[in-house]
Amino acid sequence: MRDLKTLARYPFLSEAKEYVKTLNVSVDELLLDLTYEKARIFGVERVENAVQKKNVGERRLLSEADYLAEILSYPVARMIVVCVDDAYFLRKYALGESVHAYLNLRNESADFLAAVGGDIGLSVKVDGDRLYVHFIDYIRYAPTRYRDWKMVNRPLKNGYIVVSRRDFARLLQECLRRRIVEELEERSCSETVQDAFPEELGRFRNMAAMQRKRFEAQPVGRISVTKLPPCMKDILASMQAGENIPHMGRFAFVAFLNALGVNSGEILKLFSTAPDYDEERTRYQVEHVTGRISSTKYAPPGCEKMRTYGLCPRDKMDDICKRVKNPVVYYRLKSKEMRKK
Amino acid sequence: MEDNSILFLKKRFARYYRNEKIELPERFGKREFAFMPFGAKMMRRHLAFSKRSSFISFIQRMTPAHAYYSSAFYQKPDAPTMDEKEWMGAELIFDLDLDHLKGAEGISYEEGLKLVKEEFRKLVEEFLLDDFGFSKNKLLLYFSGGRGYHCHVVDPKVFKLSSSERREIVDYITGADLDEETLFRKRVVEKTKVKGRMLPSVSRLEIPRPSEPGWRGRVGRGLIALLKEVTSEGNNIEHLKRYGINRKDIERLKKELTKERMLRIAEDGVIDQSPFIRRFFLKAAIQKAAISSMAGETDEPVTCDIKRLIRLPSSLHGKTGFKVCRIKIDELEGFEPLRDAIVFSDEKVEVDVAAPLKIRMMEESFNLRKGKQRVPEYLAVFLVARRMAKVI
């Protein structure tokens, strides 16, 4: 078995889970018994840090007991998140856990990384310090919206891409994030958790509701949501649900809003709700599209382009859709029609 | 199309569907089928068949002009909307088409098909087998019966790929978003001593070695081939136009690409810092190496569409009468669409040809004049289907 310190660092490993099993701690004990108070405090901190700092964070671990508390704080945090019962909150938490894991994994050996991969479902071949990832796994987990991550800029041969330890850690991050989201989406809240964390749950639900309110109630600048074409509604909805939007979707949305006269600041505000929001980078990207810092002001993609990129929800197409070739025209037409009524 | 032309085609197609064993795709019970009847404007969609025999009797009864099936498998393939169908997975499809081939304007159908076949070979061998590492028996190759070739990847590994993940594969094959900095790495060739420290004073960009995996090697090979073309034809680099380089740039290239600079690329493997020359070589090398005739670059990229309908193998193409036929990988080189995809006889039929036309089919050259004449049945079907002739 790996040492407790390692398991405390990577509490998502099945080995950590096995270890917890051998302790014979019941859920009730974990949630209510004084012995596990530290685990509960750490668990709350995990959630709090994930939502506020995008990283569940490091705690000062000085003794065996601390390591144990850290390991146990992981299931505690997960139970709390399930009970907050909010898709966006859940995603933020999953991101916080996976980013934390990434920062530590960056410094691990190739063999260790491969073992972690095997454990969470991302297989890899190791040859010395080189890691060979199958391209199917690569495109599933790599942030290909960034140019240097695009497969075209990676050495692909016989189905495998060689990646550095650091890059493989990044793939593990995404794999872990999705795994956590999938696992927690299936769980339901138990009453004991409600009873154990009444105050914290209230606070977290409030935070989630505030976020939700921030993006639902607020009209997009002067833009009315009811007039948005189905494609843009979908992108906005995904954004508000805290899902990651593919690059083309972000671009289309920004260019669309820009064409309707929404300024960069307002657009930026919308993006601030994305789970991997990075203010500086987003500002740069938005201002690039809107032409503030580049020589070209990009035209919003037309319906054909939207279809090409799979961004046109065909089953939601309505009559206006059939009459227009650009989402912007849809918006104007719909406004006109609504004025008539 | 007039009624007797439709009748003529329908009769021939009916005979084919009566006698031929139509091959059905794997897991056909989970696929959606769609048919375009002769003379109809609307496709009949959302059909499913649980038994082979019911499919056969359906196609024999209807005798469609075009037959399609979904590259996707569904829980309920005959449900009327996509949501209700419940998507389970889809093959990965590549569709290369003459209409998307750059620089193919104005060339004949036969010539065009040859060019597409060459691209298709490159796609299969260099990309799907070498780079992506698919095994040969997971690639099904077809002539589309019309203006191109299809490759179906039936490796279960690809079935669950999402649309944006498929897009990444398309971007790889078309060389989209290649990063100049990853291709040309900086190498310091001279250093100068400044205040006791060695600092780089001259750096050049290294071109990728031809043996490197992926696009680096591909660009490296492309560059060397290009260089040979440029040098072997002396100063005549006019033919570079075929790589989409415009006249102005060619003029400039003539001026800037000095002997000295060329030597440096060929012998030292470093490309000049002149951004113009670098861009030129990069652009041309990508043009040379990428697959450009991927259908749907302007409309819908077939590969990214996970709910696409695609022509049913061994059905007939209503606009040519050719069979959508399977090609074994090892036989691709010798495949001749205008011989191997023909299913009709050489029995003579009288047709009225609309305009003079030269074509080679079944290894026979036809030089048709305008007006009435007798031609083999396979040619008659082709001409009538393409509306280049009428039946009498």
XYZ file of C-alpha atoms in Angstrom:
733
model
C 0.000 0.000 0.000
C 1.086 3.551 -0.588
C 1.779 5.616 2.487
C -0.893 7.689 4.157
C 0.714 10.907 3.012
C 0.232 9.927 -0.623
C -3.329 8.815 -0.074
C -4.041 12.119 1.678
C -2.746 13.927 -1.362
C -4.827 11.824 -3.767
C -7.883 10.780 -1.761
C -9.798 9.931 -4.951
C -7.644 6.843 -5.576
C -9.411 3.554 -5.089
C -6.639 2.621 -2.706
C -7.710 5.465 -0.434
C -11.242 4.196 -0.613
C -10.092 0.692 0.285
C -8.148 2.069 3.180
C -11.163 3.927 4.538
C -13.124 0.696 4.335
C -10.638 -1.076 6.579
C -11.179 1.583 9.227
C -14.769 0.495 9.641
C -16.119 3.977 10.116
C -19.829 4.290 9.497
C -21.271 7.291 7.656
C -23.046 8.343 10.834
C -19.831 8.245 12.812
C -18.003 10.213 10.163
C -20.688 12.851 10.110
C -21.517 13.077 13.788
C -18.830 11.540 15.997
C -16.441 13.933 17.709
C -13.487 11.763 16.669
C -13.927 12.887 13.066
C -14.482 16.560 13.671
C -11.266 17.467 11.909
C -12.278 15.472 8.819
C -15.539 17.404 8.736
C -13.800 20.766 9.108
C -11.404 19.818 6.316
C -14.323 18.611 4.189
C -16.118 21.945 4.471
C -12.872 23.711 3.662
C -12.440 21.594 0.529
C -15.837 22.672 -0.761
C -15.358 26.278 0.216
C -11.941 26.523 -1.419
C -13.138 24.760 -4.564
C -15.929 27.240 -5.080
C -14.011 30.346 -4.109
C -10.446 29.564 -5.169
C -10.912 26.880 -7.832
C -8.738 24.545 -5.786
C -9.676 22.482 -2.753
C -6.375 23.619 -1.282
C -3.635 22.239 0.926
C -4.012 21.865 4.654
C -1.231 21.673 7.205
C -0.879 17.987 7.921
C 1.431 17.239 10.816
C 0.525 13.797 12.071
C -0.924 10.462 11.031
C -4.219 11.684 12.446
C -4.072 14.695 10.147
C -3.480 12.485 7.113
C -6.422 10.384 8.088
C -8.609 13.460 8.508
C -7.532 14.679 5.081
C -8.398 11.355 3.478
C -11.776 11.294 5.182
C -12.474 14.915 4.299
C -12.823 13.832 0.680
C -15.965 11.686 1.127
C -17.320 14.352 3.504
C -16.880 17.075 0.886
C -18.567 14.918 -1.723
C -21.559 14.273 0.501
C -21.934 17.989 1.167
C -21.769 18.848 -2.538
C -24.423 16.257 -3.374
C -26.694 17.855 -0.784
C -26.201 21.374 -2.131
C -27.905 19.875 -5.159
C -26.857 22.377 -7.791
C -25.303 21.475 -11.147
C -23.074 24.523 -11.281
C -21.850 24.122 -7.726
C -21.084 20.486 -8.368
C -18.992 21.337 -11.411
C -17.075 23.993 -9.550
C -16.293 21.500 -6.830
C -15.183 18.828 -9.320
C -12.910 21.374 -10.969
C -11.461 22.356 -7.587
C -10.659 18.734 -6.738
C -9.124 18.010 -10.114
C -7.029 21.181 -10.202
C -5.663 20.304 -6.780
C -4.772 16.847 -8.002
C -3.124 18.290 -11.113
C -0.882 20.642 -9.184
C 0.453 17.702 -7.193
C 0.539 15.211 -10.053
C 2.801 17.489 -12.102
C 5.670 16.486 -9.855
C 5.115 12.747 -9.853
C 7.048 10.084 -11.743
C 5.828 8.651 -15.015
C 5.100 5.312 -13.376
C 3.057 6.896 -10.643
C 1.065 8.911 -13.196
C 0.408 5.784 -15.216
C -0.850 4.016 -12.104
C -3.190 6.914 -11.316
C -4.382 6.837 -14.917
C -5.076 3.141 -14.698
C -7.060 3.746 -11.548
C -9.334 6.507 -12.852
C -9.734 5.184 -16.379
C -7.075 6.760 -18.573
C -4.693 4.102 -19.782
C -1.194 4.995 -20.904
C 1.966 3.223 -21.975
C 5.174 4.190 -20.212
C 8.631 4.056 -21.720
C 11.149 5.583 -19.336
C 10.013 9.137 -18.864
C 7.769 9.170 -21.909
C 4.053 8.603 -21.755
C 2.121 7.298 -24.745
C -1.573 8.173 -24.779
C -3.989 6.765 -27.317
C -5.363 9.583 -29.456
C -8.970 8.732 -28.564
C -8.193 9.358 -24.890
C -6.186 12.398 -25.836
C -8.981 14.154 -27.700
C -11.422 13.209 -24.995
C -9.476 14.891 -22.214
C -7.107 17.445 -23.734
C -8.128 21.123 -23.709
C -7.958 21.267 -27.502
C -9.458 24.738 -27.521
C -5.888 25.905 -26.974
C -3.734 25.745 -30.043
C -0.731 23.965 -28.596
C -3.054 21.233 -27.338
C -4.588 20.590 -30.717
C -3.750 17.121 -31.960
C -2.344 18.578 -35.168
C 0.491 20.089 -33.143
C 1.339 16.849 -31.364
C 3.412 13.914 -32.578
C 0.910 11.196 -33.461
C 2.051 7.789 -34.637
C 0.298 4.441 -34.741
C -2.537 5.853 -32.718
C -0.398 7.135 -29.869
C 0.726 10.598 -28.849
C 3.800 11.113 -26.702
C 3.107 13.542 -23.887
C 5.218 14.989 -21.114
C 4.509 14.160 -17.481
C 3.070 17.599 -16.982
C 0.730 17.278 -19.948
C -0.382 13.853 -18.863
C -1.185 15.288 -15.450
C -3.400 17.811 -17.232
C -5.241 14.994 -19.023
C -5.685 13.262 -15.670
C -7.159 16.463 -14.309
C -9.907 16.499 -16.911
C -10.511 12.777 -16.598
C -10.875 13.128 -12.844
C -13.124 16.173 -13.154
C -15.545 14.342 -15.389
C -15.453 11.283 -13.229
C -16.355 13.261 -10.138
C -19.180 15.042 -11.957
C -20.564 11.739 -13.223
C -20.294 10.015 -9.884
C -21.877 12.805 -7.880
C -24.673 13.451 -10.362
C -25.946 9.959 -9.631
C -25.947 10.270 -5.852
C -28.752 11.624 -3.750
C -28.532 13.501 -0.519
C -28.852 11.621 2.756
C -30.633 13.139 5.699
C -27.719 12.649 8.047
C -25.703 15.072 5.960
C -28.495 17.614 6.189
C -28.464 17.259 9.969
C -24.700 17.350 10.300
C -24.134 20.515 8.236
C -27.288 22.626 8.525
C -25.442 25.912 8.658
C -22.859 25.097 5.974
C -25.412 23.668 3.581
C -27.509 26.790 3.961
C -24.522 28.923 3.193
C -23.477 26.855 0.154
C -26.994 26.762 -1.240
C -27.102 30.506 -0.850
C -23.880 30.861 -2.780
C -25.215 28.624 -5.515
C -28.497 30.507 -5.657
C -26.694 33.846 -5.820
C -24.649 32.654 -8.739
C -27.746 31.345 -10.450
C -29.545 34.603 -9.898
C -26.609 36.542 -11.211
C -26.837 34.904 -14.548
C -30.479 34.189 -14.881
C -32.168 37.378 -13.832
C -29.706 39.678 -15.468
C -30.572 40.565 -18.997
C -27.508 40.433 -21.193
C -26.850 44.123 -21.370
C -29.758 45.405 -23.362
C -30.322 41.977 -24.855
C -33.488 40.118 -24.054
C -33.169 36.404 -23.585
C -36.563 35.649 -25.088
C -35.459 37.003 -28.437
C -32.331 34.850 -28.661
C -32.245 32.219 -31.392
C -32.242 28.613 -30.146
C -28.519 28.150 -30.781
C -27.519 31.125 -28.638
C -30.063 30.186 -25.990
C -28.404 26.790 -25.781
C -24.938 28.263 -25.415
C -26.132 30.684 -22.771
C -27.930 27.903 -20.917
C -24.833 25.685 -20.927
C -22.810 28.585 -19.695
C -25.239 29.201 -16.897
C -25.272 25.532 -16.004
C -21.544 25.814 -15.570
C -20.679 23.554 -18.465
C -17.585 24.122 -20.494
C -18.369 25.510 -23.947
C -16.274 24.506 -26.944
C -14.104 27.207 -28.387
C -16.278 27.804 -31.442
C -19.329 28.183 -29.226
C -17.656 30.877 -27.163
C -16.471 32.648 -30.253
C -19.904 32.527 -31.893
C -21.571 33.812 -28.764
C -19.170 36.725 -28.322
C -19.324 37.714 -31.980
C -23.115 37.471 -31.899
C -23.443 39.713 -28.843
C -20.905 42.113 -30.201
C -22.831 42.452 -33.436
C -25.892 43.392 -31.406
C -23.959 46.154 -29.702
C -23.259 44.553 -26.341
C -19.956 45.915 -25.096
C -16.954 43.863 -24.038
C -17.488 44.535 -20.358
C -20.980 43.124 -20.425
C -19.896 40.101 -22.429
C -17.117 39.473 -19.961
C -19.589 39.494 -17.117
C -21.465 36.642 -18.742
C -18.363 34.540 -19.094
C -17.395 35.055 -15.482
C -19.765 32.240 -14.648
C -17.905 29.621 -16.641
C -16.321 27.047 -14.337
C -12.832 27.544 -15.694
C -13.123 31.304 -15.904
C -9.823 33.083 -16.151
C -10.451 36.799 -16.244
C -7.341 37.912 -18.016
C -7.420 35.258 -20.681
C -11.141 35.723 -21.282
C -10.753 39.475 -21.525
C -8.056 39.014 -24.094
C -10.165 36.607 -26.105
C -13.314 38.687 -25.943
C -11.518 41.859 -26.899
C -9.823 40.047 -29.708
C -13.138 39.006 -31.183
C -14.794 42.362 -30.671
C -11.923 44.042 -32.437
C -10.844 46.171 -29.522
C -7.311 44.845 -29.491
C -7.061 43.362 -32.944
C -7.329 44.850 -36.359
C -10.301 42.744 -37.334
C -13.720 42.833 -35.870
C -14.989 39.304 -36.430
C -18.348 38.879 -38.075
C -20.720 36.591 -36.227
C -20.842 33.141 -37.832
C -23.886 32.426 -39.948
C -26.306 29.551 -39.572
C -24.337 27.414 -41.973
C -21.158 27.757 -39.952
C -23.098 27.087 -36.782
C -24.366 23.867 -38.292
C -20.851 22.954 -39.360
C -19.669 23.173 -35.813
C -22.648 21.294 -34.498
C -23.914 24.355 -32.652
C -27.287 24.520 -34.361
C -29.861 22.607 -32.314
C -31.904 21.437 -35.276
C -34.687 19.951 -33.217
C -35.293 23.356 -31.665
C -35.411 25.254 -34.943
C -38.505 27.391 -35.348
C -40.133 29.293 -38.192
C -37.880 32.296 -37.878
C -34.833 30.036 -38.070
C -35.997 28.800 -41.426
C -36.212 32.337 -42.756
C -32.779 33.562 -41.726
C -29.167 32.740 -42.466
C -27.582 34.388 -39.470
C -28.463 34.258 -35.774
C -28.173 38.043 -35.607
C -30.914 38.451 -38.180
C -33.049 36.062 -36.164
C -32.747 38.342 -33.160
C -33.712 41.441 -35.117
C -36.619 39.721 -36.825
C -37.928 38.341 -33.581
C -37.726 41.804 -31.989
C -39.726 43.231 -34.847
C -42.351 40.533 -34.548
C -42.675 40.963 -30.832
C -43.113 44.694 -31.262
C -45.957 44.107 -33.711
C -47.763 41.955 -31.192
C -37.040 14.278 -65.422
C -39.692 13.062 -67.783
C -41.769 10.053 -66.970
C -40.269 7.657 -69.464
C -36.743 8.402 -68.283
C -37.809 7.686 -64.705
C -39.515 4.521 -65.847
C -36.416 3.439 -67.731
C -34.144 3.906 -64.726
C -36.593 2.416 -62.287
C -36.929 -0.737 -64.374
C -33.156 -1.212 -64.508
C -32.725 -0.504 -60.803
C -35.556 -2.933 -59.991
C -33.801 -5.691 -61.889
C -30.619 -5.008 -59.937
C -32.327 -5.088 -56.559
C -34.147 -8.304 -57.527
C -30.995 -10.170 -58.449
C -28.294 -8.700 -56.296
C -27.562 -9.623 -52.720
C -27.545 -6.297 -50.895
C -25.025 -6.266 -48.084
C -26.393 -4.813 -44.874
C -24.232 -2.882 -42.404
C -23.287 -4.366 -39.057
C -25.996 -3.986 -36.403
C -28.425 -2.950 -39.131
C -31.365 -3.365 -36.755
C -30.093 -0.357 -34.787
C -29.741 1.897 -37.816
C -32.054 4.372 -39.391
C -32.690 3.871 -43.101
C -33.840 6.470 -45.591
C -34.797 6.288 -49.226
C -35.353 8.729 -52.009
C -37.923 7.315 -54.437
C -37.592 8.104 -58.144
C -39.212 11.372 -59.112
C -39.881 12.304 -55.497
C -38.761 15.478 -53.791
C -38.986 14.218 -50.251
C -36.886 11.574 -48.626
C -38.597 8.797 -46.707
C -36.791 8.732 -43.402
C -36.896 7.108 -39.965
C -37.284 3.573 -41.255
C -35.880 0.577 -39.434
C -35.672 -3.107 -40.240
C -35.286 -5.834 -37.696
C -34.949 -8.599 -40.244
C -32.905 -8.879 -43.410
C -35.854 -10.267 -45.315
C -38.092 -7.306 -44.525
C -35.387 -4.946 -45.736
C -34.979 -6.881 -48.982
C -38.680 -6.972 -49.729
C -38.955 -3.255 -48.911
C -36.187 -2.184 -51.258
C -37.473 -4.470 -54.005
C -40.971 -3.062 -53.673
C -39.877 0.579 -53.608
C -36.855 0.517 -55.947
C -35.396 3.799 -54.648
C -33.202 6.185 -56.604
C -31.021 6.647 -53.540
C -30.658 4.560 -50.398
C -29.083 5.693 -47.139
C -28.461 4.410 -43.651
C -27.318 6.141 -40.483
C -23.688 5.922 -39.445
C -25.146 5.971 -35.926
C -26.801 3.204 -33.938
C -29.918 4.023 -32.009
C -32.026 2.390 -29.340
C -35.108 3.217 -31.440
C -33.921 3.916 -34.980
C -37.444 4.451 -36.317
C -38.460 7.127 -33.791
C -39.449 10.366 -35.548
C -37.099 12.735 -33.716
C -33.444 12.489 -32.908
C -34.027 12.774 -29.180
C -36.427 9.868 -29.137
C -34.100 7.693 -31.174
C -31.588 7.572 -28.297
C -28.152 7.721 -29.827
C -25.837 4.864 -28.842
C -22.759 5.577 -30.936
C -21.655 6.094 -34.506
C -19.037 4.981 -36.981
C -16.433 7.530 -37.952
C -17.018 8.525 -41.559
C -14.735 10.236 -44.028
C -16.279 11.499 -47.201
C -13.958 12.761 -49.921
C -15.669 14.443 -52.768
C -14.664 15.872 -56.095
C -16.775 18.962 -55.418
C -14.494 19.890 -52.548
C -11.225 19.292 -54.316
C -9.285 22.499 -54.734
C -8.138 23.371 -58.207
C -10.356 20.747 -59.810
C -12.596 23.227 -61.565
C -13.040 22.513 -65.201
C -11.477 19.057 -65.231
C -13.401 16.045 -66.439
C -15.357 13.660 -64.242
C -12.901 10.838 -64.912
C -9.841 12.970 -64.177
C -11.477 14.364 -61.084
C -12.245 10.896 -59.758
C -8.598 9.999 -60.171
C -7.492 12.984 -58.136
C -9.979 12.185 -55.394
C -8.783 8.589 -55.354
C -5.224 9.766 -54.820
C -6.326 11.940 -51.903
C -8.334 9.058 -50.559
C -5.298 6.783 -50.685
C -3.319 9.403 -48.798
C -6.076 9.671 -46.190
C -6.245 5.933 -45.659
C -2.547 5.106 -45.743
C -0.837 8.141 -44.282
C -3.457 9.273 -41.822
C -5.798 6.473 -40.824
C -3.274 3.637 -40.870
C 0.047 5.346 -40.083
C -0.896 8.182 -37.762
C -4.154 7.037 -36.198
C -3.030 3.433 -36.161
C -6.369 1.873 -37.098
C -6.062 -1.717 -38.167
C -6.818 -2.519 -41.782
C -9.827 -4.663 -41.024
C -11.510 -1.783 -39.182
C -11.542 0.415 -42.268
C -14.249 -0.103 -44.857
C -13.614 1.687 -48.118
C -16.297 2.519 -50.662
C -16.684 4.263 -53.950
C -19.667 6.544 -53.366
C -21.230 5.799 -56.727
C -21.073 9.488 -57.509
C -18.203 11.905 -57.150
C -16.075 10.487 -54.389
C -15.027 7.906 -51.863
C -16.121 7.044 -48.358
C -14.204 5.436 -45.546
C -16.100 4.016 -42.576
C -14.065 3.397 -39.445
C -15.804 0.551 -37.617
C -13.463 0.304 -34.643
C -15.661 0.320 -31.496
C -13.142 2.744 -29.957
C -14.500 5.544 -32.130
C -18.219 4.894 -31.714
C -18.671 7.109 -28.681
C -16.663 10.068 -29.956
C -18.607 13.310 -29.684
C -19.019 15.751 -32.497
C -16.338 18.120 -31.237
C -13.917 15.238 -30.712
C -14.519 14.218 -34.321
C -13.871 17.820 -35.311
C -10.432 17.480 -33.759
C -9.769 14.525 -36.054
C -10.893 16.544 -39.079
C -8.657 19.417 -38.034
C -5.770 16.983 -37.866
C -6.386 15.623 -41.326
C -6.868 19.012 -42.930
C -3.859 20.457 -41.112
C -5.975 23.214 -39.589
C -4.401 25.305 -36.841
C -0.887 23.983 -37.322
C 1.355 26.026 -35.130
C 4.376 27.552 -36.814
C 6.309 27.663 -33.602
C 5.946 23.949 -32.959
C 7.039 23.213 -36.507
C 10.028 25.478 -36.793
C 12.096 25.449 -33.651
C 14.662 28.116 -33.008
C 18.296 27.096 -33.080
C 21.088 29.399 -32.103
C 23.872 29.270 -34.654
C 26.165 31.997 -33.373
C 26.944 33.466 -30.006
C 28.705 36.637 -29.041
C 30.377 37.534 -25.826
C 28.681 40.465 -24.134
C 30.149 41.614 -20.845
C 31.653 38.217 -20.231
C 28.481 36.288 -20.998
C 27.742 34.295 -24.127
C 24.525 35.549 -25.676
C 22.841 34.306 -28.822
C 23.354 36.677 -31.700
C 22.089 34.721 -34.699
C 19.355 32.161 -34.556
C 17.704 30.257 -37.356
C 14.581 28.205 -37.536
C 15.117 24.503 -37.812
C 12.874 22.590 -40.172
C 11.415 19.376 -38.815
C 13.167 16.124 -39.713
C 11.288 14.000 -42.255
C 11.379 10.990 -39.955
C 9.551 12.679 -37.115
C 6.050 11.447 -36.266
C 2.872 13.344 -37.059
C 2.687 16.648 -38.813
C 6.265 17.667 -38.065
C 7.578 14.856 -40.212
C 4.897 15.455 -42.800
C 5.851 19.120 -43.159
C 9.521 18.180 -43.165
C 8.973 15.748 -46.031
C 6.776 18.250 -47.833
C 9.417 20.952 -47.543
C 12.137 18.792 -48.978
C 9.931 17.681 -51.850
C 9.024 21.279 -52.550
C 12.599 22.347 -52.520
C 13.419 19.685 -55.052
C 10.601 20.929 -57.247
C 11.778 24.504 -56.963
C 15.421 23.705 -57.673
C 14.968 21.066 -60.356
C 12.939 23.379 -62.500
C 15.482 26.131 -62.181
C 13.922 29.503 -61.963
C 10.626 28.305 -63.283
C 8.463 28.159 -60.225
C 5.261 29.047 -62.028
C 3.853 25.610 -61.380
C 3.710 26.438 -57.692
C 0.420 28.057 -58.489
C -1.118 24.650 -58.016
C -0.434 24.955 -54.300
C -2.670 27.954 -54.160
C 0.152 30.493 -54.274
C -0.768 33.665 -56.120
C 1.262 35.316 -58.835
C 2.435 38.203 -56.717
C 3.883 35.869 -54.132
C 5.600 33.797 -56.774
C 7.293 36.902 -58.127
C 8.412 37.802 -54.660
C 9.600 34.281 -53.988
C 11.726 34.376 -57.137
C 13.403 37.455 -55.795
C 13.834 36.377 -52.197
C 14.646 32.719 -52.551
C 18.315 33.067 -53.318
C 20.642 30.135 -54.025
C 22.278 30.735 -50.707
C 19.021 30.519 -48.853
C 17.972 27.347 -50.618
C 21.266 25.724 -49.814
C 20.793 26.562 -46.194
C 17.458 24.751 -46.107
C 18.741 21.717 -47.975
C 22.074 21.270 -46.220
C 21.718 22.713 -42.766
C 18.054 21.971 -42.267
C 17.363 25.518 -41.194
C 14.843 27.779 -42.768
C 15.506 31.427 -43.220
C 14.149 33.965 -40.845
C 12.412 35.723 -43.707
C 8.794 35.322 -42.609
C 7.652 35.447 -46.189
C 9.681 32.424 -47.255
C 8.750 30.572 -44.118
C 5.044 31.171 -44.638
C 5.314 30.223 -48.247
C 6.956 26.901 -47.525
C 4.610 26.163 -44.676
C 1.522 26.952 -46.692
C 2.669 24.945 -49.665
C 3.810 21.992 -47.570
C 0.456 21.852 -45.803
C -1.351 22.059 -49.116
C 0.698 19.161 -50.354
C 0.224 16.975 -47.315
C -3.284 17.723 -46.053
C -6.516 16.205 -47.231
C -8.429 19.045 -48.798
C -11.405 17.366 -50.407
C -13.107 16.433 -47.170
C -16.755 16.836 -48.005
C -18.634 19.495 -46.197
C -16.003 22.044 -45.430
C -18.523 24.655 -46.317
C -21.691 22.852 -45.365
C -21.658 20.076 -42.838
C -18.471 18.130 -42.254
C -19.696 14.579 -42.547
C -17.079 13.337 -40.151
C -18.249 15.553 -37.295
C -21.882 14.744 -37.754
C -22.742 11.920 -35.420
C -26.257 11.501 -36.805
C -25.502 11.504 -40.480
C -27.148 9.478 -43.196
C -24.727 7.917 -45.628
C -25.147 5.973 -48.838
C -25.942 2.338 -48.311
C -23.143 0.072 -49.523
C -24.078 -1.972 -52.593
C -27.076 0.236 -53.352
C -27.192 2.180 -56.607
C -26.567 5.896 -56.946
C -29.603 7.430 -58.652
C -27.614 10.089 -60.437
C -25.141 7.717 -62.115
C -26.470 4.178 -61.845
C -23.137 3.130 -60.329
C -22.937 0.785 -57.414
C -21.730 2.038 -54.049
C -19.074 -0.631 -53.948
C -16.672 -1.868 -51.355
C -12.967 -1.640 -52.180
C -10.389 -3.753 -50.390
C -7.510 -1.609 -49.157
C -4.957 -3.535 -51.176
C -7.053 -3.153 -54.301
C -7.534 0.615 -54.031
C -4.599 1.354 -56.315
C -6.102 -0.584 -59.212
C -9.705 0.396 -58.604
C -11.378 1.956 -61.648
C -14.763 3.411 -60.744
C -15.919 3.566 -64.364
C -15.317 -0.155 -64.715
C -15.646 -1.702 -61.283
C -18.786 0.119 -60.129
C -20.789 -0.748 -63.228
C -23.567 -3.285 -62.808
C -25.548 -2.988 -66.036
C -25.171 -4.885 -69.285
C -23.753 -3.875 -72.640
C -27.022 -4.600 -74.398
C -27.675 -1.721 -76.788
C -30.254 0.940 -75.937
C -31.281 3.908 -78.049
C -30.925 7.326 -76.425
C -31.084 10.948 -77.482
C -27.890 12.664 -76.341
C -28.239 16.353 -75.448
C -24.677 17.497 -76.199
C -21.501 15.921 -77.625
C -19.526 14.034 -75.011
C -16.393 11.949 -74.589
C -16.201 9.353 -71.864
C -14.337 6.168 -71.074
C -16.312 3.390 -69.439
C -15.691 -0.360 -69.145
C -12.316 0.311 -70.757
C -13.960 1.506 -73.918
C -13.840 5.063 -75.192
C -17.069 6.625 -76.344
C -17.179 9.665 -78.525
C -20.841 10.597 -78.527
C -22.387 13.125 -80.885
C -25.533 15.082 -80.194
C -28.730 13.250 -81.146
C -30.109 9.731 -81.322
C -27.788 6.732 -81.146
C -27.437 3.270 -79.676
C -25.192 2.833 -76.634
C -24.601 0.044 -74.095
C -27.163 -0.161 -71.306
C -24.655 0.902 -68.611
C -23.825 4.062 -70.516
C -27.492 4.727 -71.244
C -28.325 4.482 -67.533
C -25.451 6.818 -66.698
C -26.447 9.412 -69.316
C -30.138 9.329 -68.459
C -29.485 9.476 -64.715
C -27.213 12.469 -65.222
C -29.804 14.029 -67.513
C -27.383 14.143 -70.395
C -29.664 12.057 -72.565
C -33.283 10.996 -72.904
C -34.678 7.561 -73.667
C -36.733 7.178 -76.720
